XYZ file of C-alpha atoms in Angstrom:
593
model
C 59.843 78.600 5.271
C 57.530 79.575 2.398
C 55.789 82.077 4.681
C 59.154 83.669 5.469
C 59.987 83.793 1.747
C 56.744 85.666 1.070
C 57.501 88.056 3.943
C 61.058 88.959 2.925
C 60.018 89.323 -0.747
C 57.092 91.507 0.357
C 59.437 93.725 2.416
C 61.698 94.146 -0.637
C 58.743 95.203 -2.783
C 57.437 97.535 -0.060
C 60.753 99.413 -0.200
C 60.594 99.639 -4.019
C 56.949 100.760 -3.977
C 57.597 103.264 -1.197
C 60.618 104.688 -3.022
C 58.534 105.211 -6.196
C 55.980 107.158 -4.138
C 58.775 109.378 -2.784
C 59.800 110.174 -6.374
C 56.366 111.289 -7.504
C 55.679 113.114 -4.224
C 58.848 115.143 -4.917
C 57.304 116.154 -8.238
C 53.934 117.022 -6.648
C 55.340 118.852 -3.626
C 58.129 120.697 -5.436
C 57.032 120.986 -9.102
C 59.695 123.551 -10.002
C 62.536 121.680 -8.285
C 65.731 120.744 -10.130
C 65.879 116.932 -9.900
C 69.280 116.526 -11.551
C 70.529 114.811 -8.375
C 68.293 111.853 -9.305
C 69.914 111.445 -12.738
C 72.266 108.631 -11.552
C 69.161 106.605 -10.603
C 66.592 107.685 -13.222
C 68.929 108.462 -16.125
C 67.129 109.799 -19.193
C 63.838 110.259 -17.327
C 65.343 113.482 -15.922
C 65.856 115.957 -18.780
C 68.689 118.482 -19.168
C 66.757 121.128 -17.227
C 66.409 118.775 -14.241
C 62.665 118.158 -14.758
C 61.007 114.754 -14.384
C 59.626 113.332 -17.638
C 55.770 113.497 -17.597
C 55.485 110.006 -19.159
C 57.668 108.563 -16.407
C 55.531 110.255 -13.748
C 52.552 108.169 -14.984
C 54.742 105.051 -14.886
C 55.755 105.803 -11.265
C 52.110 106.100 -10.184
C 51.205 102.900 -12.068
C 54.018 100.783 -10.654
C 53.557 102.134 -7.111
C 49.904 101.068 -7.122
C 50.551 97.664 -8.692
C 53.425 96.824 -6.349
C 51.693 97.938 -3.157
C 48.283 96.367 -3.844
C 49.400 93.043 -5.306
C 53.008 92.344 -4.304
C 53.012 93.825 -0.784
C 49.481 93.758 0.620
C 48.240 90.621 -1.175
C 51.300 88.362 -1.426
C 53.275 89.913 1.436
C 50.365 89.786 3.907
C 48.177 86.848 2.869
C 51.065 84.777 1.504
C 53.119 85.201 4.666
C 50.570 84.577 7.382
C 48.307 82.080 5.600
C 51.335 79.867 4.963
C 52.854 80.393 8.367
C 49.809 80.270 10.640
C 47.250 77.952 9.024
C 49.094 74.649 9.752
C 50.278 75.855 13.171
C 46.918 77.181 14.368
C 44.690 74.347 13.109
C 47.080 71.582 14.213
C 48.345 70.287 10.848
C 51.736 68.843 9.944
C 51.934 70.901 6.753
C 49.774 72.456 4.056
C 47.562 70.086 2.043
C 49.958 70.255 -0.930
C 53.549 71.240 -0.245
C 54.293 71.190 -3.977
C 51.504 73.636 -4.847
C 52.624 75.772 -1.958
C 56.139 75.944 -3.339
C 54.780 76.734 -6.822
C 52.653 79.574 -5.447
C 55.775 81.291 -4.086
C 57.935 80.726 -7.150
C 55.204 81.971 -9.497
C 55.049 85.096 -7.323
C 58.841 85.363 -7.477
C 58.855 85.036 -11.305
C 56.088 87.644 -11.476
C 58.233 89.970 -9.351
C 61.332 89.432 -11.516
C 59.373 90.283 -14.696
C 57.854 93.391 -13.083
C 61.305 94.453 -11.817
C 62.828 94.054 -15.311
C 60.098 96.328 -16.722
C 61.398 99.184 -14.532
C 64.590 99.294 -16.625
C 63.089 99.344 -20.138
C 64.121 102.210 -22.410
C 60.456 103.066 -23.030
C 59.686 102.714 -19.318
C 57.363 100.429 -17.358
C 53.570 100.279 -17.749
C 52.003 103.743 -17.549
C 48.241 103.351 -17.682
C 47.525 103.671 -13.955
C 47.452 100.557 -11.747
C 44.002 99.782 -13.229
C 45.509 99.841 -16.788
C 42.298 101.004 -18.477
C 42.062 100.643 -22.245
C 42.355 102.221 -24.756
C 45.543 103.688 -23.214
C 46.773 100.212 -22.252
C 45.422 98.484 -25.388
C 47.261 100.551 -28.013
C 51.024 100.125 -28.065
C 51.456 103.372 -30.019
C 49.470 105.476 -27.509
C 52.338 106.433 -25.158
C 55.811 104.919 -24.467
C 54.447 103.185 -21.334
C 51.873 101.329 -23.446
C 54.603 99.367 -25.263
C 56.874 96.652 -23.909
C 56.332 97.861 -20.320
C 52.619 97.099 -20.560
C 53.321 93.698 -22.138
C 55.621 92.756 -19.254
C 53.008 94.066 -16.774
C 50.412 91.711 -18.259
C 52.812 88.731 -18.229
C 53.835 89.463 -14.622
C 50.198 89.717 -13.512
C 49.389 86.404 -15.205
C 52.054 84.676 -13.099
C 50.809 86.544 -10.023
C 47.218 85.387 -10.583
C 48.429 81.777 -10.985
C 50.338 82.150 -7.696
C 47.262 83.495 -5.887
C 45.015 80.712 -7.191
C 47.472 77.953 -6.236
C 47.826 79.441 -2.754
C 44.081 79.940 -2.333
C 43.176 76.349 -3.264
C 45.798 75.135 -0.802
C 44.605 77.320 2.080
C 40.954 76.298 1.629
C 41.766 72.588 1.368
C 44.058 72.697 4.409
C 41.520 74.438 6.649
C 38.675 72.112 5.651
C 40.559 68.796 5.759
C 43.571 68.981 8.070
C 42.226 70.357 11.364
C 43.418 68.435 14.430
C 41.109 66.410 16.678
C 38.554 68.650 18.384
C 39.308 71.689 16.173
C 35.795 72.348 14.888
C 35.054 75.467 12.853
C 33.579 77.021 16.030
C 36.994 76.692 17.732
C 39.082 78.203 14.932
C 40.963 81.415 15.753
C 39.625 84.438 13.842
C 42.941 84.603 11.992
C 42.142 81.276 10.302
C 38.585 82.368 9.489
C 39.978 85.499 7.822
C 42.609 83.606 5.790
C 40.008 81.016 4.760
C 37.478 83.599 3.533
C 40.220 85.640 1.858
C 41.214 82.538 -0.131
C 37.566 81.998 -1.139
C 37.292 85.603 -2.392
C 40.587 85.283 -4.323
C 39.578 81.984 -5.884
C 36.331 83.461 -7.232
C 37.608 86.892 -8.326
C 41.165 86.504 -9.669
C 40.072 84.389 -12.679
C 37.961 87.365 -13.826
C 41.054 89.606 -13.792
C 42.856 86.917 -15.774
C 40.046 86.999 -18.360
C 40.273 90.808 -18.529
C 44.052 90.654 -19.023
C 43.738 87.909 -21.656
C 41.276 89.959 -23.733
C 43.614 92.954 -23.381
C 46.484 90.843 -24.759
C 44.243 89.853 -27.720
C 43.428 93.518 -28.415
C 47.089 94.492 -28.188
C 48.628 91.683 -30.190
C 46.015 89.881 -32.301
C 43.892 92.671 -33.767
C 40.686 91.951 -31.826
C 38.310 94.682 -30.614
C 37.014 93.610 -27.221
C 37.757 97.008 -25.689
C 38.370 99.212 -28.757
C 36.007 101.161 -30.977
C 36.083 104.489 -32.861
C 39.696 105.322 -31.950
C 41.665 108.117 -33.631
C 45.413 108.535 -33.165
C 47.087 111.584 -34.738
C 43.961 112.218 -36.824
C 44.053 108.696 -38.283
C 41.101 106.347 -37.620
C 41.910 102.816 -36.448
C 40.017 99.858 -37.884
C 38.763 98.623 -34.494
C 34.977 98.721 -34.064
C 32.406 97.225 -31.737
C 34.452 97.045 -28.521
C 33.743 98.716 -25.189
C 36.316 100.127 -22.793
C 33.636 99.983 -20.078
C 33.568 96.164 -20.410
C 37.164 96.137 -19.139
C 36.159 98.308 -16.173
C 33.439 95.817 -15.206
C 35.863 92.885 -15.433
C 38.674 94.684 -13.617
C 36.532 95.967 -10.744
C 34.877 92.584 -10.293
C 38.331 91.643 -9.005
C 39.260 95.169 -7.908
C 36.711 95.552 -5.162
C 36.997 92.030 -3.698
C 40.747 92.750 -3.819
C 40.148 95.428 -1.148
C 38.938 92.663 1.189
C 41.590 90.185 0.018
C 44.007 92.784 1.386
C 41.958 93.812 4.426
C 40.502 90.582 5.868
C 43.849 88.955 6.821
C 44.852 92.203 8.564
C 41.538 92.225 10.466
C 42.037 88.573 11.471
C 45.526 89.318 12.798
C 44.160 92.333 14.677
C 41.457 90.167 16.316
C 44.099 87.793 17.666
C 46.513 90.512 18.809
C 43.855 92.677 20.505
C 42.307 89.726 22.382
C 45.741 88.492 23.547
C 46.957 91.901 24.696
C 43.651 92.960 26.265
C 43.695 89.723 28.296
C 39.993 89.404 27.417
C 37.961 87.072 25.201
C 37.272 88.667 21.812
C 33.884 90.369 22.040
C 31.267 88.781 19.764
C 33.227 85.845 18.304
C 30.220 84.609 16.290
C 29.322 88.151 15.224
C 32.898 88.581 13.954
C 32.589 85.425 11.833
C 29.144 86.419 10.500
C 30.425 89.928 9.656
C 33.376 88.429 7.728
C 30.959 86.134 5.869
C 28.798 89.180 5.097
C 31.803 91.114 3.806
C 32.821 88.110 1.663
C 29.402 87.924 -0.016
C 28.813 91.680 -0.361
C 32.320 92.299 -1.761
C 31.156 90.658 -5.019
C 28.120 92.897 -5.575
C 29.504 96.422 -5.104
C 32.125 96.689 -7.875
C 30.302 99.294 -9.998
C 30.625 101.993 -7.313
C 34.021 102.575 -8.958
C 32.148 103.353 -12.186
C 29.483 105.917 -11.188
C 30.901 108.402 -13.744
C 31.390 105.882 -16.574
C 27.925 106.461 -18.065
C 26.380 103.789 -15.853
C 22.561 103.720 -15.831
C 21.516 105.889 -12.825
C 19.017 103.247 -11.654
C 21.807 100.628 -11.633
C 23.995 103.176 -9.852
C 21.385 103.530 -7.093
C 21.373 99.728 -6.583
C 25.165 99.641 -6.288
C 25.039 102.641 -3.960
C 22.554 100.795 -1.707
C 24.730 97.646 -1.635
C 27.865 99.723 -0.995
C 26.323 101.439 2.020
C 25.105 98.068 3.365
C 28.693 96.720 3.466
C 29.385 99.392 6.102
C 27.258 97.357 8.550
C 29.508 94.260 8.912
C 32.529 96.597 8.911
C 30.968 98.610 11.758
C 30.262 95.366 13.667
C 33.968 94.538 13.548
C 34.977 98.017 14.740
C 32.438 97.906 17.574
C 33.711 94.485 18.662
C 37.356 95.649 18.639
C 36.517 98.682 20.769
C 34.434 96.576 23.156
C 37.263 94.053 23.517
C 39.626 96.907 24.397
C 37.104 98.445 26.815
C 38.219 97.900 30.437
C 40.741 95.272 29.346
C 44.049 94.708 31.103
C 45.846 96.312 28.154
C 49.451 95.437 27.349
C 50.862 97.911 24.842
C 53.264 95.770 22.832
C 54.277 97.136 19.393
C 51.872 94.601 17.828
C 49.027 95.900 20.014
C 49.763 99.512 19.033
C 49.755 98.646 15.329
C 46.449 96.784 15.792
C 44.870 99.801 17.505
C 46.302 101.953 14.694
C 44.554 99.687 12.181
C 41.222 100.203 13.978
C 41.801 103.979 13.874
C 42.483 103.951 10.108
C 39.564 101.593 9.514
C 37.210 104.087 11.212
C 38.573 107.306 9.666
C 39.059 105.805 6.200
C 35.756 103.929 6.344
C 33.765 107.081 7.114
C 34.976 108.743 3.902
C 33.833 105.607 2.041
C 30.246 106.537 2.933
C 30.739 109.810 1.011
C 32.209 108.042 -2.010
C 29.553 105.323 -1.954
C 26.926 107.998 -2.641
C 26.608 108.185 -6.440
C 25.628 111.886 -6.463
C 28.506 113.051 -4.249
C 30.931 110.806 -6.161
C 30.440 112.892 -9.324
C 32.298 115.724 -7.551
C 34.813 113.539 -5.689
C 35.657 110.909 -8.336
C 39.316 110.915 -9.454
C 40.262 113.562 -6.881
C 42.693 113.255 -3.983
C 39.691 112.539 -1.720
C 39.581 109.047 -3.264
C 43.351 108.655 -2.852
C 43.095 109.630 0.830
C 40.140 107.267 1.404
C 41.629 104.067 0.030
C 45.121 104.720 1.368
C 43.683 104.974 4.884
C 41.084 102.211 4.834
C 42.906 99.712 2.622
C 46.559 100.654 2.269
C 47.570 101.926 5.702
C 45.128 99.751 7.691
C 46.358 96.579 5.975
C 49.994 97.656 6.287
C 49.455 98.123 10.024
C 47.903 94.628 10.156
C 51.012 93.263 8.453
C 53.252 95.059 10.954
C 51.159 93.809 13.908
C 51.530 90.250 12.597
C 55.292 90.547 12.161
C 55.863 91.979 15.656
C 53.508 89.411 17.242
C 54.679 86.214 15.513
C 58.349 87.142 15.060
C 59.296 84.990 18.132
C 57.596 81.972 16.521
C 59.204 82.675 13.142
C 62.777 83.205 14.310
C 62.914 82.207 17.984
C 63.955 85.721 19.008
C 62.237 88.933 20.136
C 62.200 92.190 18.194
C 63.361 95.276 20.092
C 60.241 96.826 21.694
C 61.631 100.374 21.998
C 62.444 100.525 18.293
C 58.978 99.081 17.660
C 57.354 101.937 19.624
C 59.383 104.564 17.733
C 58.474 102.884 14.424
C 54.777 102.864 15.341
C 54.484 106.497 16.436
C 56.466 107.903 13.493
C 54.429 105.818 11.023
C 51.042 106.427 12.670
C 51.488 110.197 12.875
C 53.116 110.274 9.432
C 50.221 108.439 7.739
C 47.669 110.906 9.137
C 49.845 113.886 8.158
C 50.042 112.529 4.599
C 46.441 111.486 3.988
C 44.317 113.765 6.183
C 45.131 116.962 4.219
C 44.402 115.094 0.956
C 40.697 115.031 1.871
C 40.580 118.834 1.827
C 42.303 119.316 -1.515
C 40.152 116.480 -2.904
C 36.886 118.149 -1.861
C 38.185 121.300 -3.602
C 38.452 119.241 -6.791
C 42.215 118.627 -6.889
C 42.623 115.841 -9.511
C 44.574 112.566 -9.282
C 47.392 111.533 -11.604
C 48.219 115.079 -12.775
C 51.934 115.554 -13.387
C 51.752 119.321 -12.891
C 48.966 121.501 -11.534
C 50.547 124.938 -11.080
C 49.062 126.178 -14.399
C 45.540 126.082 -12.959
C 44.357 128.915 -10.765
C 41.975 126.752 -8.693
C 44.702 124.276 -7.720
C 47.760 126.536 -7.466
C 46.520 127.732 -4.049
C 47.370 124.269 -2.635
C 51.127 124.540 -3.201
C 51.917 124.691 0.528
C 49.610 121.787 1.402
C 51.148 119.607 -1.315
C 54.624 120.474 -0.069
C 53.552 119.552 3.483
C 52.134 116.183 2.296
C 55.336 115.409 0.371
C 57.612 116.170 3.341
C 55.417 114.000 5.611
C 55.474 111.165 3.037
C 59.275 111.240 2.743
C 59.739 111.229 6.543
C 57.250 108.351 6.932
C 59.141 106.356 4.301
C 62.454 106.998 6.095
C 60.885 105.793 9.381
C 60.395 102.329 7.830
C 64.155 101.800 7.928
C 63.858 101.630 11.739
C 61.665 98.561 11.262
C 64.030 97.179 8.633
C 67.009 97.390 11.004
C 64.973 95.949 13.881
C 63.724 93.062 11.744
C 67.071 91.859 10.398
C 69.107 92.686 13.513
C 66.644 90.863 15.804
C 66.637 87.852 13.509
C 70.249 87.148 14.501
C 70.964 89.233 17.621
C 67.564 89.669 19.263
C 66.818 88.429 22.787
C 65.929 84.724 22.737
C 62.179 84.166 23.004
C 60.375 81.909 25.459
C 57.956 79.260 24.170
C 54.894 81.458 24.743
C 56.072 85.065 25.207
C 52.605 86.660 24.918
C 50.864 84.035 27.133
C 48.546 83.230 24.255
C 46.031 80.387 23.884
C 46.403 79.192 20.304
C 48.105 76.026 19.105
C 51.202 77.558 17.493
C 52.607 78.319 20.975
C 52.576 74.588 21.880
C 55.241 73.757 19.265
C 58.997 73.795 19.993
C 60.740 77.185 19.768
C 61.925 76.270 16.264
C 59.207 73.974 14.841
C 60.815 71.311 12.677
C 59.271 69.504 9.741
C 55.822 68.364 10.825
C 55.568 71.172 13.439
C 55.111 68.898 16.500
C 57.733 66.259 17.385
C 55.206 63.750 18.775
C 51.436 63.511 18.560
C 49.562 66.583 17.359
C 47.747 67.991 20.408
C 43.952 67.757 20.544
C 41.788 70.835 21.048
C 39.147 71.090 23.789
C 38.112 74.744 23.906
C 37.848 77.963 21.862
C 40.957 80.155 21.462
C 39.898 83.115 23.627
C 39.718 81.842 27.222
C 41.454 84.883 28.735
C 40.910 86.153 32.315
C 38.292 83.501 32.985
C 36.713 83.894 36.467
C 38.036 81.217 38.824
C 40.959 80.191 36.594
C 44.446 79.836 38.101
C 46.036 81.952 35.332
C 44.685 84.638 33.017
C 44.928 82.364 29.964
C 43.930 78.741 29.288
C 45.395 77.163 26.156
C 43.206 75.347 23.650
C 44.958 72.061 24.489
C 43.874 72.098 28.179
C 40.893 69.717 28.679
C 37.787 71.162 30.304
C 38.035 68.393 32.905
C 41.337 69.920 34.081
C 39.732 73.290 34.897
C 36.543 72.522 36.920
C 37.017 75.696 38.962
C 36.499 77.965 35.920
C 34.119 75.972 33.711
C 30.839 77.562 32.714
C 27.611 75.504 33.095
C 27.487 74.405 29.447
C 31.186 73.433 29.626
C 30.519 71.106 32.615
C 28.130 69.182 30.367
C 30.884 68.818 27.768
C 33.267 67.293 30.325
C 31.494 63.883 30.133
C 31.825 63.842 26.343
C 35.459 64.883 26.666
C 36.233 62.009 29.069
C 34.778 59.525 26.567
C 37.032 60.949 23.810
C 40.116 60.812 26.059
C 39.400 57.186 27.103
C 38.958 56.228 23.423
C 42.320 57.849 22.613
C 43.989 55.942 25.463
C 42.518 52.647 24.228
C 43.817 53.307 20.701
C 47.245 54.205 22.140
C 47.395 50.990 24.195
C 46.300 48.942 21.156
C 49.010 50.513 18.995
C 51.689 49.878 21.632
C 50.671 46.205 21.987
C 50.820 45.765 18.196
C 54.316 47.297 18.075
C 55.569 45.104 20.944
């Protein structure tokens, strides 16, 4: 239930965040356009001439980034599938702490309510970019968006961080302590590995963002100077001395870069499960996949300063961060190679979930390649704060993770609601979104290399950028059409919830434990004993087997015709375990009688 709450709340925020992007893409694609038709929605932010207020443009960009990164791709993805799948796939009755689990959702909900209220303030919501760098965010008098909107942003993010930490502690504890009999770490589905490591990253990095936000509150409200020094406003010198705005950047990006993998790892875990199931093949390199995720987890904490190459960072330190940044491409490449090798010569079944998973791999490759450019400190001087950066992270983090979320929804919808989503609508949704994303973000690389800057409200006054009018218009039209295409999914999701075709117990013929529960798992997930686990989760198309899948609950002794040599040796051990279980069962029955 809590997983479903996260999902529906995430969908709501995705629509809000997407709508905000449509508004600022209208401004970028059609800078001279009369936007008076938006006055009923935006009110005073559209002036009498029909132009969008420049201050509000900054607020739109800020809120779009905050909503998409934190509310949709962190809470909507991790919150949904960690809560929904961890107990079902490891064989647990519930999460370790149901109370903390409930709190994690309601803290997220409160955070969302506060952020939503900030959209309707007279001075507008926060307007310092989603990274809210000081001094712009630290001085209430700087711009209208630095006032009450920024205060509410900081309060909302505090609740959000509390939600993430409560959830993360719960996920880690559940995976370590509540696995069913036989479910060793070497038999966990890659989805669970990804959720587990995501929770570890969140637990170590979110407190640093909390510290950064807390010091920002002190600077704003209590006269401290953690981030402020030598500031002049309107020719008047402020009394703040001794602070450093770069300190905030270090603290923010210490969360900001791990956040990329907090968003990405769950999507990669979902993709591993969906691709293996729909290729009817074991996932290629199961151990390599786990080691690469462990490598990503560790390296994600030592690359944060590649966001700060142009902040005056010592060039020697920059070269170290450049080296570490390029190294993180290795575990990422391992994952891509393993996905492609799993697909290679598989008996592919193109369900909507499978298409979205393949789409994720495509974005991960194309977006990841541009990361190699940006990870080079010399090239980054030219590309920093241009649309090349926007294109890179929207492909590799934003779109890839969104496609992972979609793959998860299409794949586990039958387990969530007992019904099937409409496949034809799913195909239409995929192709419109996949093509739309590339039409939006591919051209951005070109204008970015030409030096086209981010976060500019208007750019027609500059000769070097005015030549890109047509390309910006093209990007805006593609973005609006891609946003409209999401309503196909929205209809499919809510219609199928009530009117969709009833699902069978295991519609994808999958191996993992969640498909052994009743169609609508009640409290405790399994009505009787929790099933024991005897094998890894990827026994697909095993030579000699009667079917092309063998569930984790099938003992090795029941499949002698397909067992590998090392599995035959495990059969003896398995028989001992089964006989012990039978003895305990008989003893319990005799006590009861």
